[in-house]
Amino acid sequence: MNLKFLIVLLVFAITSSQASFESQIIDFLEELRMRMCHPIPNLGMPALDPFQIPEHHEIAVDNKYFVDFIGSIDDFFLHGLSDFKINDLNIYTVPLRRSTINVTFPLTWFQTLYSAKGSLAYIVNLAGDGNAEASITDFTFSFSWILKSGIHLGIRGLQIEMYLGGLNVDFQNLLEEERINEFIHALINELGVELLDDIWTYEQDVVVAWVETRINNFIGQYTLADIIKIIAGGGGEGGESKPIFDGVEPDCKLSED
C-alpha cells in the first residue's frame, strides 16, 4: 500500500484522542474504501483497487537464498485492497504507550504478463514467459509504534508484522520441463507461506528502519496543530486547503450494495 497513505493513517492516529480515534479512523477508512477505484490526488495515490501497472516494467530480484532472476511484467493488475477488515485499533497519544493498527485483507490477487530468466535456489533454472496469476488469502498486517515527546511529531519503536493465511501461484511456462514445472508450483503453493515468512524475517529489520525514517521525515515537519489543520482541510496557502477526498466520488462499491 502507498507509503503516503500509511503516513496519513498514522497521523490520524497521533492527532486523535484514544476515545475518539476509533470512530474517526473507521470513518476515514470507509471513505477511502468507497474511492479506491479512483486516484486520490490529495494523498498522492493512484487507483488502488484494482491497482494497475499497464506499461512494461523490468524486474530484478536476488535475495541470496531463494530467488535470483531478471524479468519483466506487462498489464499488471492487483485486486482486493479495498476489502480490508480492521481487526484492532489501540491508539495512545501519550508518549511511552504503544499504539497498534491491525488489518486483514481476506483475498488479494494479481494478474499479469511476465517473463523471467534466472533460478530458484540456484538449482532450478527459470525460463518463464506467459500469463501469471497469484492470490493471497487472509493477509494480516500489524503496524505499531510509540509516539515521541516534543513539539514536532515523531514515532519510535516501529514494529511491522505480516501474516499470510494461504498462497496460490500459477505462472505459465515457468520452467521448460512440464513435470518439474508442476512440481515447483505444487511446492510453492504448499510451502510458499513458510518461505515468504522466512524472507520477511530476514529482511524485516531493514524494511522497518526504512519505513520509520521516512515517516519521521514527513511528520517531523509538523506540529500537532499543523496536522489537525491539514486533516480538517485547512492550513494550506491562504489559510485553506482542500479536503483529502475533494473531487473524488465515493462510488467504487455501489455495484456490491
Short mmCIF file of C-alpha atoms in Angstrom, two decimals:
data_model
loop_
_atom_site.label_atom_id
_atom_site.label_comp_id
_atom_site.label_asym_id
_atom_site.label_seq_id
_atom_site.Cartn_x
_atom_site.Cartn_y
_atom_site.Cartn_z
CA MET A 1 0.00 0.00 0.00
CA ASN A 2 1.11 3.58 -0.72
CA LEU A 3 3.55 4.87 1.94
CA LYS A 4 1.98 8.34 1.98
CA PHE A 5 -1.38 6.76 2.83
CA LEU A 6 0.20 4.87 5.75
CA ILE A 7 1.72 8.13 6.96
CA VAL A 8 -1.66 9.90 6.78
CA LEU A 9 -3.25 6.99 8.65
CA LEU A 10 -0.58 7.24 11.32
CA VAL A 11 -1.07 10.99 11.58
CA PHE A 12 -4.78 10.47 12.16
CA ALA A 13 -3.88 8.14 14.99
CA ILE A 14 -1.36 10.54 16.52
CA THR A 15 -3.68 13.52 16.42
CA SER A 16 -6.76 11.81 17.85
CA SER A 17 -7.59 11.13 21.47
CA GLN A 18 -7.88 7.46 22.37
CA ALA A 19 -11.62 7.79 22.98
CA SER A 20 -12.39 9.42 19.63
CA PHE A 21 -9.83 7.66 17.46
CA GLU A 22 -11.75 4.52 16.54
CA SER A 23 -14.77 6.27 15.05
CA GLN A 24 -12.60 8.85 13.24
CA ILE A 25 -10.24 6.34 11.70
CA ILE A 26 -13.02 3.93 10.71
CA ASP A 27 -14.93 6.79 9.09
CA PHE A 28 -11.78 7.80 7.21
CA LEU A 29 -11.12 4.23 6.03
CA GLU A 30 -14.71 3.75 4.92
CA GLU A 31 -14.50 6.98 2.95
CA LEU A 32 -11.25 5.71 1.43
CA ARG A 33 -12.72 2.27 0.63
CA MET A 34 -15.51 3.86 -1.39
CA ARG A 35 -12.96 5.75 -3.51
CA MET A 36 -10.14 3.25 -4.01
CA CYS A 37 -11.04 2.62 -7.65
CA HIS A 38 -10.08 6.26 -8.34
CA PRO A 39 -6.83 8.19 -7.94
CA ILE A 40 -6.81 10.36 -4.80
CA PRO A 41 -4.59 13.35 -5.66
CA ASN A 42 -4.52 14.86 -2.17
CA LEU A 43 -2.97 11.64 -0.85
CA GLY A 44 -0.70 11.24 -3.85
CA MET A 45 -2.34 7.87 -4.52
CA PRO A 46 -3.23 6.18 -7.79
CA ALA A 47 -6.32 3.99 -8.04
CA LEU A 48 -5.68 1.06 -5.70
CA ASP A 49 -8.47 -1.43 -6.47
CA PRO A 50 -7.61 -2.52 -8.96
CA PHE A 51 -4.07 -1.21 -8.83
CA GLN A 52 -2.69 -1.16 -12.37
CA ILE A 53 0.73 -1.01 -13.97
CA PRO A 54 -0.23 -1.10 -17.65
CA GLU A 55 3.20 -0.28 -19.04
CA HIS A 56 6.21 -2.57 -19.40
CA HIS A 57 8.45 -2.85 -16.31
CA GLU A 58 11.78 -4.59 -15.90
CA ILE A 59 12.34 -6.52 -12.64
CA ALA A 60 15.43 -7.94 -10.96
CA VAL A 61 15.36 -9.99 -7.75
CA ASP A 62 18.25 -11.54 -5.84
CA ASN A 63 17.57 -12.29 -2.18
CA LYS A 64 20.64 -14.56 -1.99
CA TYR A 65 18.67 -17.53 -0.71
CA PHE A 66 15.61 -18.40 -2.78
CA VAL A 67 15.13 -16.44 -6.00
CA ASP A 68 17.63 -14.90 -8.41
CA PHE A 69 16.16 -13.65 -11.69
CA ILE A 70 15.67 -10.84 -14.15
CA GLY A 71 12.41 -10.38 -16.00
CA SER A 72 9.53 -8.11 -16.84
CA ILE A 73 5.81 -7.54 -16.33
CA ASP A 74 3.14 -6.04 -18.58
CA ASP A 75 -0.51 -5.22 -17.85
CA PHE A 76 -0.22 -5.84 -14.11
CA PHE A 77 -3.50 -5.75 -12.13
CA LEU A 78 -3.79 -6.16 -8.34
CA HIS A 79 -7.26 -6.69 -6.85
CA GLY A 80 -8.79 -6.83 -3.38
CA LEU A 81 -7.12 -3.98 -1.49
CA SER A 82 -10.43 -2.26 -0.77
CA ASP A 83 -11.86 -5.31 1.02
CA PHE A 84 -9.75 -4.79 4.14
CA LYS A 85 -11.07 -5.55 7.63
CA ILE A 86 -9.97 -3.65 10.74
CA ASN A 87 -9.17 -6.18 13.47
CA ASP A 88 -7.74 -3.92 16.14
CA LEU A 89 -7.30 -0.22 16.88
CA ASN A 90 -5.41 0.61 20.03
CA ILE A 91 -4.15 4.18 19.93
CA TYR A 92 -2.34 6.28 22.54
CA THR A 93 -1.30 9.90 22.07
CA VAL A 94 0.72 9.82 25.30
CA PRO A 95 4.42 9.00 24.83
CA LEU A 96 5.67 5.64 26.19
CA ARG A 97 2.41 3.85 25.32
CA ARG A 98 2.40 1.58 22.26
CA SER A 99 -0.29 2.07 19.62
CA THR A 100 -1.38 -0.65 17.20
CA ILE A 101 -3.34 -0.97 13.97
CA ASN A 102 -4.12 -4.48 12.73
CA VAL A 103 -5.73 -5.04 9.32
CA THR A 104 -6.62 -8.16 7.29
CA PHE A 105 -7.06 -8.42 3.53
CA PRO A 106 -9.27 -11.52 3.03
CA LEU A 107 -8.32 -12.08 -0.61
CA THR A 108 -5.87 -10.23 -2.82
CA TRP A 109 -4.75 -11.42 -6.23
CA PHE A 110 -2.83 -10.23 -9.25
CA GLN A 111 -2.78 -10.96 -12.97
CA THR A 112 -0.04 -10.02 -15.40
CA LEU A 113 2.01 -10.99 -18.43
CA TYR A 114 5.54 -11.86 -17.40
CA SER A 115 8.95 -13.07 -18.41
CA ALA A 116 11.65 -14.44 -16.11
CA LYS A 117 15.18 -15.72 -16.59
CA GLY A 118 17.15 -16.94 -13.59
CA SER A 119 16.98 -19.65 -10.95
CA LEU A 120 15.26 -20.93 -7.83
CA ALA A 121 17.76 -21.55 -5.03
CA TYR A 122 20.46 -21.69 -7.74
CA ILE A 123 19.24 -25.20 -8.57
CA VAL A 124 16.29 -24.92 -10.97
CA ASN A 125 16.55 -22.61 -13.96
CA LEU A 126 13.70 -20.26 -14.83
CA ALA A 127 12.69 -19.68 -18.43
CA GLY A 128 9.20 -18.27 -18.00
CA ASP A 129 7.14 -16.30 -20.47
CA GLY A 130 3.33 -16.00 -20.43
CA ASN A 131 0.40 -15.32 -18.13
CA ALA A 132 0.90 -15.18 -14.38
CA GLU A 133 -1.62 -15.21 -11.54
CA ALA A 134 -1.22 -15.39 -7.79
CA SER A 135 -3.54 -14.97 -4.82
CA ILE A 136 -3.07 -14.50 -1.09
CA THR A 137 -5.77 -15.23 1.48
CA ASP A 138 -6.05 -13.67 4.92
CA PHE A 139 -3.05 -11.37 4.65
CA THR A 140 -2.80 -9.65 8.05
CA PHE A 141 -0.74 -6.53 8.58
CA SER A 142 0.10 -5.21 12.07
CA PHE A 143 1.63 -1.76 12.47
CA SER A 144 2.61 -0.43 15.92
CA TRP A 145 4.65 2.49 17.27
CA ILE A 146 5.38 4.73 20.26
CA LEU A 147 4.83 8.46 19.95
CA LYS A 148 7.89 10.62 20.61
CA SER A 149 7.65 13.52 23.03
CA GLY A 150 8.36 17.01 21.72
CA ILE A 151 6.82 19.91 19.83
CA HIS A 152 7.12 18.28 16.42
CA LEU A 153 5.61 14.90 15.67
CA GLY A 154 7.61 11.70 15.51
CA ILE A 155 7.47 8.00 16.27
CA ARG A 156 9.92 5.42 17.57
CA GLY A 157 9.99 1.69 18.12
CA LEU A 158 8.09 0.98 14.91
CA GLN A 159 7.08 -2.67 14.55
CA ILE A 160 5.61 -4.24 11.42
CA GLU A 161 4.31 -7.81 11.40
CA MET A 162 2.84 -9.68 8.44
CA TYR A 163 0.97 -12.99 8.34
CA LEU A 164 -0.30 -14.98 5.36
CA GLY A 165 -3.15 -17.46 5.54
CA GLY A 166 -2.62 -19.05 2.13
CA LEU A 167 -0.81 -18.65 -1.17
CA ASN A 168 -1.65 -19.90 -4.66
CA VAL A 169 0.61 -19.27 -7.66
CA ASP A 170 0.16 -20.12 -11.34
CA PHE A 171 2.86 -18.93 -13.75
CA GLN A 172 2.55 -20.33 -17.25
CA ASN A 173 5.69 -21.89 -18.71
CA LEU A 174 7.76 -21.03 -15.67
CA LEU A 175 10.06 -23.98 -16.38
CA GLU A 176 10.70 -25.72 -19.67
CA GLU A 177 10.16 -29.24 -18.29
CA GLU A 178 6.43 -29.68 -17.57
CA ARG A 179 6.85 -32.21 -14.76
CA ILE A 180 9.35 -30.01 -12.95
CA ASN A 181 7.10 -27.01 -13.58
CA GLU A 182 4.14 -28.77 -11.94
CA PHE A 183 6.31 -29.93 -9.04
CA ILE A 184 7.67 -26.42 -8.36
CA HIS A 185 4.17 -24.93 -8.44
CA ALA A 186 2.92 -27.58 -6.02
CA LEU A 187 5.92 -26.94 -3.75
CA ILE A 188 5.42 -23.17 -3.75
CA ASN A 189 1.68 -23.48 -3.13
CA GLU A 190 2.33 -25.91 -0.28
CA LEU A 191 5.32 -24.22 1.36
CA GLY A 192 5.13 -20.69 -0.04
CA VAL A 193 3.76 -19.15 3.16
CA GLU A 194 6.68 -20.53 5.16
CA LEU A 195 9.19 -19.42 2.53
CA LEU A 196 7.79 -15.88 2.44
CA ASP A 197 7.80 -15.80 6.23
CA ASP A 198 11.50 -16.71 6.20
CA ILE A 199 12.24 -13.98 3.64
CA TRP A 200 10.31 -11.40 5.68
CA THR A 201 12.14 -12.42 8.86
CA TYR A 202 15.46 -11.90 7.09
CA GLU A 203 14.53 -8.51 5.59
CA GLN A 204 12.25 -7.19 8.36
CA ASP A 205 14.72 -5.01 10.26
CA VAL A 206 15.87 -3.23 7.10
CA VAL A 207 12.32 -2.58 5.91
CA VAL A 208 11.10 -1.34 9.30
CA ALA A 209 14.04 1.05 9.70
CA TRP A 210 13.46 2.42 6.18
CA VAL A 211 9.73 3.00 6.80
CA GLU A 212 10.25 4.59 10.23
CA THR A 213 12.83 7.01 8.84
CA ARG A 214 10.53 8.15 6.07
CA ILE A 215 7.55 8.52 8.37
CA ASN A 216 9.56 10.71 10.72
CA ASN A 217 10.99 12.73 7.84
CA PHE A 218 7.43 13.52 6.78
CA ILE A 219 5.60 14.13 10.07
CA GLY A 220 8.62 15.74 11.75
CA GLN A 221 7.95 18.90 9.73
CA TYR A 222 4.68 19.47 11.56
CA THR A 223 3.31 20.24 14.98
CA LEU A 224 0.08 18.74 16.23
CA ALA A 225 -1.81 21.93 15.33
CA ASP A 226 -0.42 21.85 11.78
CA ILE A 227 -1.59 18.29 11.20
CA ILE A 228 -5.06 18.94 12.59
CA LYS A 229 -5.46 21.81 10.10
CA ILE A 230 -4.30 19.62 7.22
CA ILE A 231 -6.67 16.78 8.13
CA ALA A 232 -9.57 19.17 8.62
CA GLY A 233 -8.95 20.78 5.25
CA GLY A 234 -7.24 23.98 6.32
CA GLY A 235 -3.75 25.33 6.69
CA GLY A 236 -2.71 25.45 3.06
CA GLU A 237 -1.81 28.52 1.07
CA GLY A 238 -4.04 31.40 2.07
CA GLY A 239 -5.03 29.53 5.24
CA GLU A 240 -7.10 26.92 3.41
CA SER A 241 -6.53 23.61 1.67
CA LYS A 242 -8.85 21.15 0.01
CA PRO A 243 -10.31 18.21 1.97
CA ILE A 244 -8.44 14.95 1.45
CA PHE A 245 -11.16 13.40 -0.73
CA ASP A 246 -12.11 16.58 -2.56
CA GLY A 247 -13.39 15.84 -6.07
CA VAL A 248 -13.23 12.03 -5.72
CA GLU A 249 -16.62 10.34 -5.98
CA PRO A 250 -17.47 7.61 -3.40
CA ASP A 251 -18.85 5.21 -6.00
CA CYS A 252 -16.40 2.30 -6.04
CA LYS A 253 -18.56 -0.14 -4.06
CA LEU A 254 -22.01 0.79 -5.36
CA SER A 255 -22.28 -2.34 -7.53
CA GLU A 256 -21.78 -4.51 -4.42
CA ASP A 257 -24.66 -2.99 -2.46
#
